[in-house]
Tab-separated table of N, CA and C in Angstrom:
chain	number	residue	atom	x	y	z
A	139	MET	N	43.823	3.826	6.012
A	139	MET	CA	43.595	5.146	6.540
A	139	MET	C	42.312	5.711	5.928
A	140	THR	N	41.457	6.290	6.750
A	140	THR	CA	40.200	6.868	6.311
A	140	THR	C	40.300	8.387	6.335
A	141	THR	N	39.816	9.013	5.288
A	141	THR	CA	39.806	10.461	5.215
A	141	THR	C	38.360	10.939	5.259
A	142	ALA	N	38.069	11.878	6.162
A	142	ALA	CA	36.719	12.429	6.257
A	142	ALA	C	36.483	13.381	5.091
A	143	LEU	N	35.383	13.184	4.392
A	143	LEU	CA	35.024	14.056	3.275
A	143	LEU	C	34.147	15.193	3.781
A	144	GLN	N	34.210	16.313	3.120
A	144	GLN	CA	33.346	17.442	3.463
A	144	GLN	C	32.155	17.541	2.514
A	145	GLY	N	32.070	16.642	1.579
A	145	GLY	CA	30.960	16.608	0.629
A	145	GLY	C	31.011	15.300	-0.120
A	146	PHE	N	29.953	15.013	-0.857
A	146	PHE	CA	29.952	13.803	-1.659
A	146	PHE	C	30.935	13.964	-2.811
A	147	PRO	N	31.569	12.882	-3.253
A	147	PRO	CA	32.513	12.961	-4.375
A	147	PRO	C	31.821	13.459	-5.650
A	148	ALA	N	32.605	14.085	-6.514
A	148	ALA	CA	32.078	14.690	-7.740
A	148	ALA	C	31.288	13.700	-8.597
A	149	PHE	N	31.726	12.434	-8.677
A	149	PHE	CA	31.023	11.480	-9.546
A	149	PHE	C	29.600	11.209	-9.062
A	150	MET	N	29.299	11.528	-7.798
A	150	MET	CA	27.957	11.340	-7.254
A	150	MET	C	27.077	12.571	-7.484
A	151	LYS	N	27.654	13.612	-8.088
A	151	LYS	CA	26.926	14.867	-8.283
A	151	LYS	C	26.903	15.264	-9.757
A	152	ASN	N	26.582	14.307	-10.599
A	152	ASN	CA	26.461	14.575	-12.024
A	152	ASN	C	25.244	15.485	-12.242
A	153	PRO	N	25.411	16.598	-12.945
A	153	PRO	CA	24.277	17.507	-13.167
A	153	PRO	C	23.042	16.818	-13.760
A	154	ALA	N	23.225	15.765	-14.520
A	154	ALA	CA	22.093	15.041	-15.111
A	154	ALA	C	21.264	14.304	-14.061
A	155	ASP	N	21.826	14.092	-12.873
A	155	ASP	CA	21.124	13.382	-11.805
A	155	ASP	C	20.607	14.307	-10.711
A	156	ARG	N	20.757	15.609	-10.907
A	156	ARG	CA	20.343	16.567	-9.878
A	156	ARG	C	18.822	16.577	-9.728
A	157	VAL	N	18.364	16.579	-8.479
A	157	VAL	CA	16.937	16.595	-8.178
A	157	VAL	C	16.391	18.003	-8.393
A	158	ALA	N	15.249	18.096	-9.049
A	158	ALA	CA	14.586	19.377	-9.297
A	158	ALA	C	14.205	20.043	-7.977
A	159	GLN	N	14.363	21.368	-7.900
A	159	GLN	CA	14.005	22.110	-6.687
A	159	GLN	C	12.570	21.836	-6.277
A	160	SER	N	11.681	21.658	-7.246
A	160	SER	CA	10.271	21.402	-6.933
A	160	SER	C	10.078	20.074	-6.206
A	161	ASN	N	11.081	19.208	-6.212
A	161	ASN	CA	11.009	17.913	-5.535
A	161	ASN	C	11.757	17.900	-4.211
A	162	GLN	N	12.290	19.041	-3.788
A	162	GLN	CA	13.006	19.131	-2.519
A	162	GLN	C	11.986	19.334	-1.404
A	163	ALA	N	12.161	18.624	-0.310
A	163	ALA	CA	11.230	18.720	0.813
A	163	ALA	C	11.502	19.939	1.691
A	164	ALA	N	12.695	20.527	1.565
A	164	ALA	CA	13.067	21.672	2.402
A	164	ALA	C	13.960	22.615	1.594
A	165	PRO	N	13.961	23.902	1.950
A	165	PRO	CA	14.824	24.851	1.230
A	165	PRO	C	16.300	24.597	1.529
A	166	GLY	N	17.163	25.024	0.603
A	166	GLY	CA	18.598	24.911	0.831
A	166	GLY	C	19.151	23.506	0.703
A	167	VAL	N	18.389	22.602	0.099
A	167	VAL	CA	18.832	21.208	-0.043
A	167	VAL	C	19.213	20.954	-1.499
A	168	GLU	N	20.346	20.299	-1.678
A	168	GLU	CA	20.786	19.884	-3.003
A	168	GLU	C	20.787	18.365	-3.011
A	169	GLY	N	20.178	17.770	-4.025
A	169	GLY	CA	20.087	16.321	-4.072
A	169	GLY	C	20.399	15.762	-5.444
A	170	TYR	N	20.872	14.528	-5.437
A	170	TYR	CA	21.168	13.781	-6.661
A	170	TYR	C	20.537	12.412	-6.498
A	171	VAL	N	19.938	11.887	-7.567
A	171	VAL	CA	19.160	10.664	-7.471
A	171	VAL	C	19.629	9.633	-8.497
A	172	PHE	N	19.535	8.367	-8.102
A	172	PHE	CA	19.884	7.237	-8.960
A	172	PHE	C	18.725	6.258	-8.913
A	173	ASP	N	18.395	5.670	-10.057
A	173	ASP	CA	17.227	4.813	-10.168
A	173	ASP	C	17.586	3.337	-10.209
A	174	GLY	N	16.775	2.535	-9.495
A	174	GLY	CA	16.884	1.086	-9.567
A	174	GLY	C	15.976	0.564	-10.674
A	175	SER	N	16.185	-0.640	-11.101
A	175	SER	CA	15.381	-1.215	-12.186
A	175	SER	C	13.941	-1.482	-11.752
A	176	ASP	N	13.674	-1.444	-10.449
A	176	ASP	CA	12.333	-1.718	-9.921
A	176	ASP	C	11.591	-0.439	-9.526
A	177	THR	N	11.996	0.711	-9.985
A	177	THR	CA	11.488	2.058	-9.677
A	177	THR	C	11.973	2.592	-8.334
A	178	SER	N	12.737	1.810	-7.585
A	178	SER	CA	13.296	2.334	-6.336
A	178	SER	C	14.315	3.422	-6.679
A	179	GLN	N	14.614	4.268	-5.698
A	179	GLN	CA	15.599	5.318	-5.914
A	179	GLN	C	16.526	5.440	-4.707
A	180	MET	N	17.733	5.887	-4.986
A	180	MET	CA	18.720	6.205	-3.964
A	180	MET	C	19.047	7.675	-4.168
A	181	ALA	N	19.043	8.447	-3.086
A	181	ALA	CA	19.318	9.880	-3.200
A	181	ALA	C	20.400	10.292	-2.210
A	182	PHE	N	21.172	11.273	-2.630
A	182	PHE	CA	22.251	11.846	-1.823
A	182	PHE	C	21.917	13.314	-1.620
A	183	TRP	N	21.719	13.729	-0.374
A	183	TRP	CA	21.250	15.084	-0.072
A	183	TRP	C	22.298	15.839	0.743
A	184	THR	N	22.459	17.114	0.442
A	184	THR	CA	23.313	18.005	1.227
A	184	THR	C	22.493	19.245	1.537
A	185	CYS	N	22.469	19.636	2.799
A	185	CYS	CA	21.693	20.787	3.225
A	185	CYS	C	22.633	21.949	3.548
A	186	SER	N	22.421	23.097	2.906
A	186	SER	CA	23.300	24.247	3.107
A	186	SER	C	22.790	25.216	4.169
A	187	GLU	N	21.579	25.007	4.667
A	187	GLU	CA	21.026	25.888	5.702
A	187	GLU	C	20.088	25.087	6.596
A	188	ASN	N	19.868	25.589	7.818
A	188	ASN	CA	18.896	24.947	8.687
A	188	ASN	C	17.548	24.978	7.976
A	189	ALA	N	16.825	23.884	8.028
A	189	ALA	CA	15.561	23.814	7.296
A	189	ALA	C	14.630	22.791	7.950
A	190	ALA	N	13.381	22.858	7.552
A	190	ALA	CA	12.376	21.904	8.036
A	190	ALA	C	11.538	21.439	6.860
A	191	SER	N	11.111	20.196	6.916
A	191	SER	CA	10.205	19.669	5.895
A	191	SER	C	8.835	19.470	6.530
A	192	ALA	N	7.793	19.727	5.759
A	192	ALA	CA	6.421	19.555	6.236
A	192	ALA	C	6.114	18.066	6.391
A	193	GLN	N	5.151	17.774	7.236
A	193	GLN	CA	4.729	16.383	7.411
A	193	GLN	C	4.211	15.842	6.079
A	194	HIS	N	4.592	14.611	5.777
A	194	HIS	CA	4.163	13.968	4.540
A	194	HIS	C	4.165	12.458	4.727
A	195	VAL	N	3.586	11.768	3.761
A	195	VAL	CA	3.465	10.307	3.797
A	195	VAL	C	3.870	9.769	2.431
A	196	HIS	N	4.592	8.658	2.425
A	196	HIS	CA	4.938	7.980	1.177
A	196	HIS	C	4.169	6.661	1.094
A	197	ASN	N	3.876	6.228	-0.119
A	197	ASN	CA	3.240	4.914	-0.293
A	197	ASN	C	4.304	3.857	-0.592
A	198	PHE	N	5.512	4.092	-0.073
A	198	PHE	CA	6.637	3.169	-0.194
A	198	PHE	C	7.528	3.345	1.033
A	199	ASP	N	8.353	2.349	1.299
A	199	ASP	CA	9.278	2.414	2.430
A	199	ASP	C	10.416	3.383	2.135
A	200	GLU	N	11.009	3.905	3.204
A	200	GLU	CA	12.140	4.823	3.088
A	200	GLU	C	13.188	4.441	4.133
A	201	TYR	N	14.435	4.472	3.723
A	201	TYR	CA	15.566	4.214	4.624
A	201	TYR	C	16.499	5.405	4.529
A	202	MET	N	17.008	5.854	5.656
A	202	MET	CA	17.961	6.959	5.619
A	202	MET	C	19.108	6.720	6.589
A	203	VAL	N	20.265	7.232	6.209
A	203	VAL	CA	21.429	7.227	7.083
A	203	VAL	C	22.050	8.625	7.008
A	204	VAL	N	22.435	9.153	8.154
A	204	VAL	CA	23.066	10.465	8.209
A	204	VAL	C	24.566	10.269	8.092
A	205	VAL	N	25.165	10.944	7.140
A	205	VAL	CA	26.597	10.844	6.894
A	205	VAL	C	27.352	11.892	7.709
A	206	GLN	N	26.769	13.090	7.780
A	206	GLN	CA	27.406	14.204	8.472
A	206	GLN	C	26.305	15.106	9.010
A	207	GLY	N	26.501	15.685	10.190
A	207	GLY	CA	25.539	16.624	10.747
A	207	GLY	C	24.449	15.954	11.550
A	208	CYS	N	23.262	16.558	11.526
A	208	CYS	CA	22.129	16.025	12.296
A	208	CYS	C	20.815	16.283	11.575
A	209	TYR	N	20.023	15.236	11.470
A	209	TYR	CA	18.669	15.306	10.927
A	209	TYR	C	17.743	14.817	12.031
A	210	THR	N	16.784	15.647	12.427
A	210	THR	CA	15.821	15.227	13.444
A	210	THR	C	14.542	14.809	12.734
A	211	LEU	N	14.275	13.528	12.777
A	211	LEU	CA	13.070	12.958	12.186
A	211	LEU	C	11.945	13.152	13.195
A	212	ILE	N	10.772	13.561	12.719
A	212	ILE	CA	9.641	13.780	13.620
A	212	ILE	C	8.503	12.849	13.200
A	213	ILE	N	8.151	11.948	14.123
A	213	ILE	CA	7.069	10.982	13.912
A	213	ILE	C	6.160	11.039	15.130
A	214	ASN	N	4.858	11.216	14.902
A	214	ASN	CA	3.884	11.319	16.001
A	214	ASN	C	4.273	12.400	17.002
A	215	GLY	N	4.853	13.490	16.533
A	215	GLY	CA	5.236	14.594	17.406
A	215	GLY	C	6.527	14.378	18.168
A	216	ASP	N	7.126	13.194	18.045
A	216	ASP	CA	8.374	12.895	18.747
A	216	ASP	C	9.567	13.157	17.838
A	217	GLY	N	10.529	13.942	18.330
A	217	GLY	CA	11.757	14.198	17.589
A	217	GLY	C	12.760	13.086	17.821
A	218	ILE	N	13.287	12.544	16.749
A	218	ILE	CA	14.273	11.460	16.812
A	218	ILE	C	15.554	11.990	16.177
A	219	PRO	N	16.504	12.493	17.000
A	219	PRO	CA	17.728	13.048	16.411
A	219	PRO	C	18.611	11.946	15.824
A	220	LEU	N	18.993	12.129	14.577
A	220	LEU	CA	19.880	11.189	13.899
A	220	LEU	C	21.173	11.930	13.584
A	221	ASN	N	22.219	11.608	14.306
A	221	ASN	CA	23.536	12.191	14.066
A	221	ASN	C	24.313	11.291	13.113
A	222	ALA	N	25.471	11.755	12.702
A	222	ALA	CA	26.308	10.998	11.760
A	222	ALA	C	26.443	9.544	12.190
A	223	GLY	N	26.191	8.643	11.247
A	223	GLY	CA	26.295	7.210	11.503
A	223	GLY	C	24.984	6.565	11.921
A	224	LYS	N	23.985	7.359	12.241
A	224	LYS	CA	22.682	6.810	12.653
A	224	LYS	C	21.789	6.602	11.426
A	225	GLU	N	20.948	5.588	11.510
A	225	GLU	CA	20.060	5.246	10.413
A	225	GLU	C	18.643	5.063	10.927
A	226	TYR	N	17.676	5.101	9.997
A	226	TYR	CA	16.283	4.928	10.379
A	226	TYR	C	15.514	4.356	9.194
A	227	PHE	N	14.571	3.484	9.492
A	227	PHE	CA	13.696	2.882	8.483
A	227	PHE	C	12.284	3.394	8.731
A	228	ILE	N	11.693	4.015	7.724
A	228	ILE	CA	10.336	4.546	7.821
A	228	ILE	C	9.435	3.689	6.930
A	229	ARG	N	8.486	3.029	7.540
A	229	ARG	CA	7.569	2.179	6.775
A	229	ARG	C	6.591	3.040	5.960
A	230	GLN	N	6.171	2.499	4.831
A	230	GLN	CA	5.192	3.207	4.013
A	230	GLN	C	3.962	3.533	4.847
A	231	GLY	N	3.363	4.698	4.569
A	231	GLY	CA	2.152	5.101	5.266
A	231	GLY	C	2.377	5.831	6.575
A	232	VAL	N	3.617	5.915	7.068
A	232	VAL	CA	3.909	6.606	8.331
A	232	VAL	C	4.132	8.092	8.046
A	233	ALA	N	3.305	8.928	8.662
A	233	ALA	CA	3.459	10.378	8.502
A	233	ALA	C	4.729	10.816	9.222
A	234	HIS	N	5.529	11.645	8.543
A	234	HIS	CA	6.778	12.115	9.143
A	234	HIS	C	7.171	13.472	8.567
A	235	SER	N	7.985	14.168	9.321
A	235	SER	CA	8.564	15.429	8.888
A	235	SER	C	9.975	15.453	9.442
A	236	GLY	N	10.671	16.569	9.265
A	236	GLY	CA	12.030	16.597	9.780
A	236	GLY	C	12.585	17.998	9.890
A	237	GLU	N	13.653	18.099	10.668
A	237	GLU	CA	14.410	19.331	10.818
A	237	GLU	C	15.869	18.980	10.592
A	238	VAL	N	16.540	19.782	9.783
A	238	VAL	CA	17.917	19.467	9.406
A	238	VAL	C	18.804	20.674	9.677
A	239	LEU	N	20.007	20.407	10.157
A	239	LEU	CA	20.983	21.460	10.408
A	239	LEU	C	21.836	21.690	9.173
A	240	ALA	N	22.228	22.929	8.955
A	240	ALA	CA	23.115	23.262	7.836
A	240	ALA	C	24.362	22.385	7.903
A	241	GLY	N	24.795	21.914	6.748
A	241	GLY	CA	25.977	21.060	6.663
A	241	GLY	C	25.680	19.578	6.756
A	242	THR	N	24.431	19.231	6.952
A	242	THR	CA	24.046	17.822	7.068
A	242	THR	C	24.009	17.164	5.695
A	243	ARG	N	24.527	15.934	5.647
A	243	ARG	CA	24.457	15.114	4.435
A	243	ARG	C	23.783	13.805	4.791
A	244	THR	N	22.858	13.370	3.945
A	244	THR	CA	22.174	12.094	4.167
A	244	THR	C	22.152	11.278	2.885
A	245	ILE	N	22.018	9.989	3.061
A	245	ILE	CA	21.777	9.068	1.954
A	245	ILE	C	20.445	8.411	2.261
A	246	GLN	N	19.539	8.434	1.275
A	246	GLN	CA	18.230	7.849	1.484
A	246	GLN	C	17.879	6.909	0.332
A	247	ALA	N	17.219	5.834	0.682
A	247	ALA	CA	16.726	4.875	-0.307
A	247	ALA	C	15.203	4.865	-0.202
A	248	PHE	N	14.564	4.879	-1.351
A	248	PHE	CA	13.106	4.902	-1.421
A	248	PHE	C	12.631	3.672	-2.188
A	249	GLY	N	11.584	3.030	-1.677
A	249	GLY	CA	11.072	1.812	-2.289
A	249	GLY	C	10.361	2.022	-3.603
A	250	SER	N	10.242	3.266	-4.044
A	250	SER	CA	9.639	3.592	-5.331
A	250	SER	C	10.131	4.966	-5.757
A	251	HIS	N	9.589	5.452	-6.855
A	251	HIS	CA	9.998	6.754	-7.383
A	251	HIS	C	9.656	7.860	-6.386
A	252	ARG	N	10.638	8.663	-5.992
A	252	ARG	CA	10.441	9.769	-5.050
A	252	ARG	C	10.774	11.128	-5.669
A	253	ALA	N	11.834	11.195	-6.492
A	253	ALA	CA	12.327	12.496	-6.939
A	253	ALA	C	12.524	12.540	-8.455
A	254	ASP	N	12.150	13.669	-9.024
A	254	ASP	CA	12.387	13.923	-10.451
A	254	ASP	C	13.656	14.750	-10.596
A	255	ARG	N	14.322	14.564	-11.720
A	255	ARG	CA	15.536	15.322	-12.020
A	255	ARG	C	15.201	16.682	-12.607
A	256	VAL	N	16.186	17.568	-12.585
A	256	VAL	CA	16.080	18.856	-13.267
A	256	VAL	C	15.871	18.564	-14.743
A	257	LYS	N	14.957	19.254	-15.362
A	257	LYS	CA	14.710	19.048	-16.796
A	257	LYS	C	15.809	19.711	-17.606
A	258	PRO	N	16.358	19.023	-18.605
A	258	PRO	CA	17.394	19.634	-19.439
A	258	PRO	C	16.826	20.832	-20.208
A	259	HIS	N	17.672	21.804	-20.459
A	259	HIS	CA	17.234	23.013	-21.184
A	259	HIS	C	17.087	22.734	-22.653
């Protein structure tokens, strides 16, 4: 039996892994990051409000899957709606932006360092 979650489990939201607000691409997003031994990162994002991210480019590949809600990826002016269960691979060097609906959760993998954590007090 499968139970639908309304958020990521607590063990995935350790305060020590929280992404700094200065590293968020859009307002109202809460993220947690985990590091691979090769500088790659995996991030878990939850968006509490409708938001948009500015166009940007990474010098590494990015993979994303939408867990809940809808994230519209924008590449070359074309909107690509990604609803729950949909995934997308963005090659390094591809300019992209996005629009996200409140309540959306995504999991993203980055081929290199993408996000810094909140600095401890």
